[in-house]
Amino acid sequence: MTDWPNDARAAVAFTFDFDAEEVWIGEDPANADRPGILSQGTYGAKVAVPLVLELLRRRELRATFFIPGRVAERHTGRVDEIAAAGHEIAHHGYTHTSPTKLSREEEEAELVKGREVLEGFGVEVRGYRSPSWDFSEHTLSLLETHGFAYSSNLMDDIRPYRHNGSSLVEVPIQWILDDAPHFWFDPSTWTKKISTVEEVRSIWEHEVLGIIDLGGAAILTCHPQIIARPGRVGFLEEFIAFVQGLDEVWVATTGEIAELAT
């Protein structure tokens, strides 16, 4: 059982995967010539990130932003704003490419290049989230070799833990607390329903309250271009206020939660 600060019963973190256009380009470079598709990601940088930053400022909440290196190169000003606001910045690949599609050398190059780009913003990058929430057979050893403190990718627990034989901490996540499964339309099949905010509020509230009852850590994963649509950004602020109003809950960054793992 993790001992949370200030006699808290559980922890909650709000994280944002700032993917922008890279989520479409990373594994399919041909999409770079499709402005209609990419415009969905451009909204994330152009409109959504400022809305999220202003919301976090109002709520006095420090969050974690997982950012691909190429997004940071493409949208330098936005990453400057994230860093200036004091949010944690963590690694999300250089390109938005699953490690399972890369050789060991390619995966290592992605880790090194992505971190180099992000640390160019004057921050220390300690955390890693795979673009696909998936590992290759080399991922854990590469993360440890390059001195990462934590990963936030696996779904096997509700509390942070240290990987066996490793200094690397895992801060578990779950699709239930990710906005994409609920709100991201799938044009490849035309059959996926877009949920209402009322449905997602119910799902998230029940999951967070359940994790709190068990003394765990609830890690919310949001994507600016998804969660900060005009009809959802108000819901996000209301949900943050709901969490902040819960008794005995420590709201922290992913890195702060990882520091407490034993």
Tab-separated table of N, CA and C in Angstrom, residues 2-94:
chain	number	residue	atom	x	y	z
A	2	THR	N	0.632	2.140	-0.925
A	2	THR	CA	1.406	3.380	-1.001
A	2	THR	C	0.950	4.344	0.088
A	3	ASP	N	1.922	4.978	0.737
A	3	ASP	CA	1.614	6.025	1.702
A	3	ASP	C	1.586	7.368	0.970
A	4	TRP	N	0.403	7.925	0.828
A	4	TRP	CA	0.261	9.179	0.106
A	4	TRP	C	0.516	10.361	1.039
A	5	PRO	N	0.925	11.514	0.518
A	5	PRO	CA	1.212	12.684	1.360
A	5	PRO	C	-0.040	13.229	2.054
A	6	ASN	N	0.195	13.930	3.133
A	6	ASN	CA	-0.866	14.663	3.846
A	6	ASN	C	-2.024	13.754	4.262
A	7	ASP	N	-1.688	12.508	4.594
A	7	ASP	CA	-2.702	11.534	5.035
A	7	ASP	C	-3.777	11.286	3.981
A	8	ALA	N	-3.436	11.513	2.715
A	8	ALA	CA	-4.400	11.252	1.649
A	8	ALA	C	-4.658	9.752	1.516
A	9	ARG	N	-5.833	9.439	1.064
A	9	ARG	CA	-6.222	8.034	0.878
A	9	ARG	C	-5.810	7.516	-0.499
A	10	ALA	N	-5.714	8.423	-1.469
A	10	ALA	CA	-5.428	8.031	-2.850
A	10	ALA	C	-4.860	9.225	-3.603
A	11	ALA	N	-4.448	8.977	-4.848
A	11	ALA	CA	-3.875	10.034	-5.680
A	11	ALA	C	-4.590	10.088	-7.030
A	12	VAL	N	-4.602	11.274	-7.628
A	12	VAL	CA	-5.155	11.459	-8.965
A	12	VAL	C	-4.189	12.352	-9.750
A	13	ALA	N	-3.938	11.983	-10.994
A	13	ALA	CA	-3.124	12.818	-11.882
A	13	ALA	C	-3.897	13.093	-13.166
A	14	PHE	N	-3.784	14.312	-13.654
A	14	PHE	CA	-4.343	14.672	-14.955
A	14	PHE	C	-3.182	14.794	-15.936
A	15	THR	N	-3.222	13.977	-16.976
A	15	THR	CA	-2.149	13.988	-17.968
A	15	THR	C	-2.721	14.301	-19.344
A	16	PHE	N	-1.882	14.905	-20.182
A	16	PHE	CA	-2.298	15.324	-21.518
A	16	PHE	C	-1.267	14.855	-22.536
A	17	ASP	N	-1.707	14.036	-23.497
A	17	ASP	CA	-0.848	13.618	-24.590
A	17	ASP	C	-1.008	14.629	-25.723
A	18	PHE	N	-0.023	15.507	-25.857
A	18	PHE	CA	-0.069	16.569	-26.861
A	18	PHE	C	0.508	16.023	-28.163
A	19	ASP	N	-0.349	15.342	-28.935
A	19	ASP	CA	0.065	14.642	-30.150
A	19	ASP	C	0.018	15.507	-31.402
A	20	ALA	N	-0.912	16.469	-31.430
A	20	ALA	CA	-1.112	17.323	-32.617
A	20	ALA	C	-1.160	16.466	-33.885
A	21	GLU	N	-0.523	16.934	-34.957
A	21	GLU	CA	-0.584	16.225	-36.236
A	21	GLU	C	0.173	14.902	-36.219
A	22	GLU	N	1.100	14.773	-35.287
A	22	GLU	CA	2.018	13.633	-35.290
A	22	GLU	C	1.317	12.296	-35.097
A	23	VAL	N	0.155	12.292	-34.456
A	23	VAL	CA	-0.554	11.029	-34.255
A	23	VAL	C	-0.958	10.410	-35.586
A	24	TRP	N	-1.127	11.228	-36.621
A	24	TRP	CA	-1.458	10.715	-37.952
A	24	TRP	C	-0.212	10.502	-38.817
A	25	ILE	N	0.863	11.214	-38.541
A	25	ILE	CA	2.052	11.149	-39.386
A	25	ILE	C	3.023	10.066	-38.926
A	26	GLY	N	3.120	9.848	-37.599
A	26	GLY	CA	4.164	8.991	-37.054
A	26	GLY	C	4.295	7.645	-37.734
A	27	GLU	N	3.196	6.919	-37.847
A	27	GLU	CA	3.254	5.587	-38.429
A	27	GLU	C	2.780	5.547	-39.885
A	28	ASP	N	2.392	6.697	-40.430
A	28	ASP	CA	1.986	6.763	-41.836
A	28	ASP	C	2.399	8.115	-42.415
A	29	PRO	N	3.681	8.270	-42.781
A	29	PRO	CA	4.177	9.556	-43.288
A	29	PRO	C	3.405	10.085	-44.487
A	30	ALA	N	2.682	9.205	-45.204
A	30	ALA	CA	1.895	9.662	-46.351
A	30	ALA	C	0.820	10.643	-45.927
A	31	ASN	N	0.396	10.579	-44.662
A	31	ASN	CA	-0.628	11.503	-44.174
A	31	ASN	C	-0.137	12.940	-44.099
A	32	ALA	N	1.168	13.132	-44.210
A	32	ALA	CA	1.720	14.488	-44.170
A	32	ALA	C	1.195	15.339	-45.325
A	33	ASP	N	0.704	14.692	-46.369
A	33	ASP	CA	0.176	15.408	-47.536
A	33	ASP	C	-1.353	15.461	-47.531
A	34	ARG	N	-1.972	15.215	-46.361
A	34	ARG	CA	-3.433	15.205	-46.279
A	34	ARG	C	-3.887	16.262	-45.266
A	35	PRO	N	-4.023	17.508	-45.700
A	35	PRO	CA	-4.328	18.603	-44.766
A	35	PRO	C	-5.649	18.424	-44.027
A	36	GLY	N	-6.616	17.759	-44.639
A	36	GLY	CA	-7.891	17.561	-43.951
A	36	GLY	C	-7.723	16.702	-42.709
A	37	ILE	N	-6.981	15.603	-42.841
A	37	ILE	CA	-6.723	14.736	-41.697
A	37	ILE	C	-5.891	15.471	-40.656
A	38	LEU	N	-4.829	16.138	-41.099
A	38	LEU	CA	-3.920	16.795	-40.163
A	38	LEU	C	-4.583	17.946	-39.424
A	39	SER	N	-5.602	18.549	-40.019
A	39	SER	CA	-6.248	19.686	-39.366
A	39	SER	C	-6.846	19.306	-38.014
A	40	GLN	N	-7.187	18.019	-37.838
A	40	GLN	CA	-7.691	17.568	-36.540
A	40	GLN	C	-6.632	17.735	-35.455
A	41	GLY	N	-5.373	17.477	-35.845
A	41	GLY	CA	-4.276	17.649	-34.906
A	41	GLY	C	-3.859	19.099	-34.760
A	42	THR	N	-3.948	19.846	-35.839
A	42	THR	CA	-3.603	21.264	-35.777
A	42	THR	C	-4.492	21.990	-34.776
A	43	TYR	N	-5.763	21.582	-34.705
A	43	TYR	CA	-6.671	22.161	-33.705
A	43	TYR	C	-6.088	22.016	-32.305
A	44	GLY	N	-5.440	20.880	-32.043
A	44	GLY	CA	-4.861	20.657	-30.732
A	44	GLY	C	-3.865	21.732	-30.347
A	45	ALA	N	-2.980	22.079	-31.283
A	45	ALA	CA	-1.968	23.096	-31.003
A	45	ALA	C	-2.526	24.512	-31.114
A	46	LYS	N	-3.382	24.725	-32.077
A	46	LYS	CA	-3.857	26.076	-32.387
A	46	LYS	C	-4.895	26.573	-31.385
A	47	VAL	N	-5.809	25.712	-30.987
A	47	VAL	CA	-6.939	26.118	-30.141
A	47	VAL	C	-6.937	25.399	-28.794
A	48	ALA	N	-6.726	24.095	-28.803
A	48	ALA	CA	-6.985	23.290	-27.611
A	48	ALA	C	-5.979	23.502	-26.493
A	49	VAL	N	-4.685	23.501	-26.807
A	49	VAL	CA	-3.691	23.661	-25.742
A	49	VAL	C	-3.874	24.980	-24.986
A	50	PRO	N	-4.086	26.119	-25.671
A	50	PRO	CA	-4.365	27.347	-24.904
A	50	PRO	C	-5.585	27.228	-24.003
A	51	LEU	N	-6.638	26.556	-24.466
A	51	LEU	CA	-7.820	26.368	-23.619
A	51	LEU	C	-7.493	25.529	-22.392
A	52	VAL	N	-6.710	24.459	-22.595
A	52	VAL	CA	-6.341	23.591	-21.479
A	52	VAL	C	-5.456	24.337	-20.489
A	53	LEU	N	-4.482	25.088	-20.991
A	53	LEU	CA	-3.586	25.823	-20.096
A	53	LEU	C	-4.344	26.861	-19.271
A	54	GLU	N	-5.292	27.527	-19.883
A	54	GLU	CA	-6.069	28.518	-19.147
A	54	GLU	C	-6.935	27.837	-18.096
A	55	LEU	N	-7.508	26.704	-18.444
A	55	LEU	CA	-8.317	25.940	-17.490
A	55	LEU	C	-7.458	25.505	-16.301
A	56	LEU	N	-6.279	24.976	-16.568
A	56	LEU	CA	-5.394	24.527	-15.491
A	56	LEU	C	-4.951	25.691	-14.621
A	57	ARG	N	-4.756	26.851	-15.236
A	57	ARG	CA	-4.391	28.044	-14.463
A	57	ARG	C	-5.521	28.418	-13.512
A	58	ARG	N	-6.756	28.397	-14.025
A	58	ARG	CA	-7.894	28.742	-13.168
A	58	ARG	C	-8.037	27.770	-12.006
A	59	ARG	N	-7.811	26.509	-12.264
A	59	ARG	CA	-7.982	25.491	-11.228
A	59	ARG	C	-6.728	25.341	-10.370
A	60	GLU	N	-5.679	26.084	-10.679
A	60	GLU	CA	-4.407	26.019	-9.942
A	60	GLU	C	-3.912	24.572	-9.872
A	61	LEU	N	-3.913	23.930	-11.035
A	61	LEU	CA	-3.562	22.515	-11.133
A	61	LEU	C	-2.322	22.339	-12.003
A	62	ARG	N	-1.364	21.608	-11.495
A	62	ARG	CA	-0.160	21.277	-12.255
A	62	ARG	C	-0.365	19.884	-12.852
A	63	ALA	N	-0.219	19.781	-14.169
A	63	ALA	CA	-0.473	18.533	-14.881
A	63	ALA	C	0.816	18.021	-15.515
A	64	THR	N	0.712	16.857	-16.145
A	64	THR	CA	1.823	16.283	-16.906
A	64	THR	C	1.453	16.262	-18.382
A	65	PHE	N	2.338	16.787	-19.225
A	65	PHE	CA	2.150	16.766	-20.671
A	65	PHE	C	3.166	15.814	-21.286
A	66	PHE	N	2.663	14.761	-21.931
A	66	PHE	CA	3.514	13.837	-22.678
A	66	PHE	C	3.546	14.319	-24.126
A	67	ILE	N	4.761	14.608	-24.639
A	67	ILE	CA	4.869	15.302	-25.920
A	67	ILE	C	5.875	14.596	-26.832
A	68	PRO	N	5.481	14.212	-28.048
A	68	PRO	CA	6.457	13.706	-29.011
A	68	PRO	C	7.453	14.810	-29.395
A	69	GLY	N	8.697	14.425	-29.600
A	69	GLY	CA	9.710	15.410	-29.944
A	69	GLY	C	9.381	16.198	-31.192
A	70	ARG	N	8.815	15.523	-32.176
A	70	ARG	CA	8.527	16.228	-33.429
A	70	ARG	C	7.389	17.231	-33.255
A	71	VAL	N	6.478	16.980	-32.323
A	71	VAL	CA	5.444	17.971	-32.009
A	71	VAL	C	6.099	19.198	-31.385
A	72	ALA	N	7.065	18.963	-30.497
A	72	ALA	CA	7.762	20.086	-29.855
A	72	ALA	C	8.540	20.909	-30.877
A	73	GLU	N	9.084	20.257	-31.884
A	73	GLU	CA	9.788	20.988	-32.939
A	73	GLU	C	8.811	21.782	-33.804
A	74	ARG	N	7.641	21.213	-34.041
A	74	ARG	CA	6.665	21.844	-34.923
A	74	ARG	C	5.907	22.962	-34.212
A	75	HIS	N	5.700	22.818	-32.907
A	75	HIS	CA	4.895	23.784	-32.144
A	75	HIS	C	5.692	24.282	-30.933
A	76	THR	N	6.836	24.847	-31.218
A	76	THR	CA	7.765	25.292	-30.172
A	76	THR	C	7.108	26.265	-29.205
A	77	GLY	N	6.341	27.204	-29.728
A	77	GLY	CA	5.716	28.207	-28.877
A	77	GLY	C	4.773	27.606	-27.860
A	78	ARG	N	4.030	26.590	-28.272
A	78	ARG	CA	3.084	25.964	-27.349
A	78	ARG	C	3.824	25.221	-26.229
A	79	VAL	N	4.909	24.546	-26.579
A	79	VAL	CA	5.662	23.835	-25.550
A	79	VAL	C	6.331	24.829	-24.611
A	80	ASP	N	6.791	25.955	-25.154
A	80	ASP	CA	7.313	27.030	-24.292
A	80	ASP	C	6.259	27.446	-23.262
A	81	GLU	N	5.001	27.570	-23.698
A	81	GLU	CA	3.924	27.985	-22.793
A	81	GLU	C	3.660	26.919	-21.727
A	82	ILE	N	3.703	25.662	-22.116
A	82	ILE	CA	3.497	24.573	-21.159
A	82	ILE	C	4.600	24.592	-20.104
A	83	ALA	N	5.832	24.731	-20.554
A	83	ALA	CA	6.957	24.768	-19.618
A	83	ALA	C	6.892	25.999	-18.723
A	84	ALA	N	6.561	27.148	-19.301
A	84	ALA	CA	6.513	28.392	-18.523
A	84	ALA	C	5.435	28.332	-17.446
A	85	ALA	N	4.369	27.563	-17.691
A	85	ALA	CA	3.287	27.435	-16.704
A	85	ALA	C	3.647	26.473	-15.575
A	86	GLY	N	4.801	25.820	-15.679
A	86	GLY	CA	5.266	24.953	-14.600
A	86	GLY	C	4.762	23.528	-14.637
A	87	HIS	N	4.186	23.119	-15.767
A	87	HIS	CA	3.705	21.743	-15.867
A	87	HIS	C	4.859	20.786	-16.127
A	88	GLU	N	4.674	19.541	-15.713
A	88	GLU	CA	5.681	18.521	-16.010
A	88	GLU	C	5.624	18.174	-17.492
A	89	ILE	N	6.788	18.052	-18.114
A	89	ILE	CA	6.882	17.623	-19.505
A	89	ILE	C	7.566	16.265	-19.538
A	90	ALA	N	6.946	15.305	-20.228
A	90	ALA	CA	7.464	13.943	-20.279
A	90	ALA	C	7.510	13.459	-21.725
A	91	HIS	N	8.214	12.357	-21.920
A	91	HIS	CA	8.556	11.814	-23.244
A	91	HIS	C	7.382	11.022	-23.824
A	92	HIS	N	7.127	11.224	-25.109
A	92	HIS	CA	6.062	10.484	-25.805
A	92	HIS	C	6.532	10.078	-27.193
A	93	GLY	N	7.806	9.662	-27.255
A	93	GLY	CA	8.402	9.326	-28.540
A	93	GLY	C	8.972	10.556	-29.214
A	94	TYR	N	9.818	10.337	-30.213
A	94	TYR	CA	10.227	11.458	-31.078
A	94	TYR	C	9.185	11.599	-32.171
